């Protein structure tokens, strides 16, 4: 084996890389910028205080105490930004996207809702206009409505004048009907509600709180990350995704460079040297992997120094996953150069495939928001394992053993690409 | 030429090369003696580059035999052939984005040179082609003539006995051509065996001991320059007489 020649080829590739300022900028600066952007974006949504409020409209056609109370509650919610509007204006603004949803309380809502609370019959309708591109917002609004309406309607039943009127009306209605066991219990429930209401009305309740039904629990959320108390750093995921994407870009570039090299006189000079295919392939593998390793090192250094990303898991595990990915990238570039046709066509197809893999791998948006079938398919993309492996070793804070499977999958793919590359590499002419 | 090293540097027997149905080199045979300078002349598409490709181990022959210093090329002999042959490709074979020195360091490294030996060979090769002063400059800042000279230097690093030069003077001005010529004469005086192709008959007259005239993959004449000049007046007349006056690019077809 001509070690001197291999070393000369590697050194030359590194010199070419160093002379190419564009490669350095695209391969290092771009991923840092984009990861910073994505990390900032996702970081916002994960904390309540900083999150952008969802703009919704409310239309109060009823104007009752109940609807006014519900709207006041909704307007006070930190996740919503509420604008009272007329029906047509609300529809128009949802259509334009100014409001993400509009809730309409029709005439009679207050009255009917108190009655329906006990009987379950003749429920009033709340109309909801939704922006179809904002499915999450419409669900959020429905959840909010359920919570606040329940609270305010029951409060009215137990405390308000309209509630008392309604209860009396229903009791009168029920007393004209034949008495069954169930009906008697219901009447007793209503009568005790009415007594409660009377106490409130006479101001003799002796208690400042006005009784109402409410959701009988509160949710305490804890982000499960490396160690309790360490806040989730959304930059950690975005840096994993973007370094994978832009290192693959560089891998494609390396492949294209080899394709172009083969069309130049230089190829003849290399072929005229006492050098075999194996030595050439080995040199290319090493030089491309070294360049990838350089990229990922600088990108993660920036992530750590500027964006406080930490390797909370195992450092050797991180190095293992990153190293396996760098080798995969080198083999991927080589394979491209051997199966590709013309340089522009190869670059186009490779970029498309690569972006698809990167997207499926969860580098852009976390893969858990994918539908089930897509999550299943993502398991077959090496990018998924690369991103997951880097995630595991950084913000998830998992031990070295969790790096083994990702590294093994990446290495298996490397061998596959390499086998194709060696098989298809035309060295003899 | 009084030389202690006698005998054949290169022996070629029945060498054939096809591209699909097209026969680029058609069963040619010739010898080149040690220290000799032989011109390989022929119109466009004659098969010159294809011949040099086989002699330098870049392309495999479909049939035939190549002996370099009596050793048959092919298999283990291929590496020996590559070590004793220096190829100057017809297309410039240089990295424009790197300096002249870095280019030559790669080419020397590919030949197995490293360390001080490599540095010494890089410097002496650059000196021979008159580019030592520009060693650190990027090749893309060089003129066409300088690139051609650097292209030659790229084949000199391992001090090969046999040099194959494919149109080393193409596309340069008369001054640069003279400079290249001086370089080749230095190499020739230094005892190198040269086989080189050119379309400039004057060059061949000036430098070569012998010429091979090739067309359609065959060798039409293999004779000392003096004899062809005596027979036809000058080399150009001999060339046109043997290869005809038709334009070549028009009849590029499958034979
Ligand atoms: N890679 C290739 N594929 C197909 N045909 C080829 C290839 N290389 C050369 N040929 C054909 O082989 C023949 C000889 O080509 P070659 O390049 O050896 O000629 P040449 O004498 O060097 O010509 P020139 O003076 O133009 O450089 C030509 O007909 C050419 O079209
Ligand atoms: Mg040619």
XYZ file of C-alpha atoms in Angstrom, chain B residues 31 60 70-71 95 110 119 124 147 153-154 171 225 237 244 251:
16
model
C 10.344 0.708 -30.425
C -5.851 -0.950 -20.720
C 12.292 -5.078 -21.060
C 9.666 -5.552 -18.353
C -5.337 22.464 -9.485
C 1.519 10.246 -5.547
C 10.958 19.295 -1.347
C 14.506 21.240 -9.011
C 0.729 26.564 -16.906
C 7.164 19.879 -14.279
C 4.336 17.761 -12.865
C -1.844 27.026 -27.405
C 13.645 12.938 -39.458
C 5.251 17.755 -46.955
C -3.758 13.259 -47.165
C -15.097 12.391 -41.102
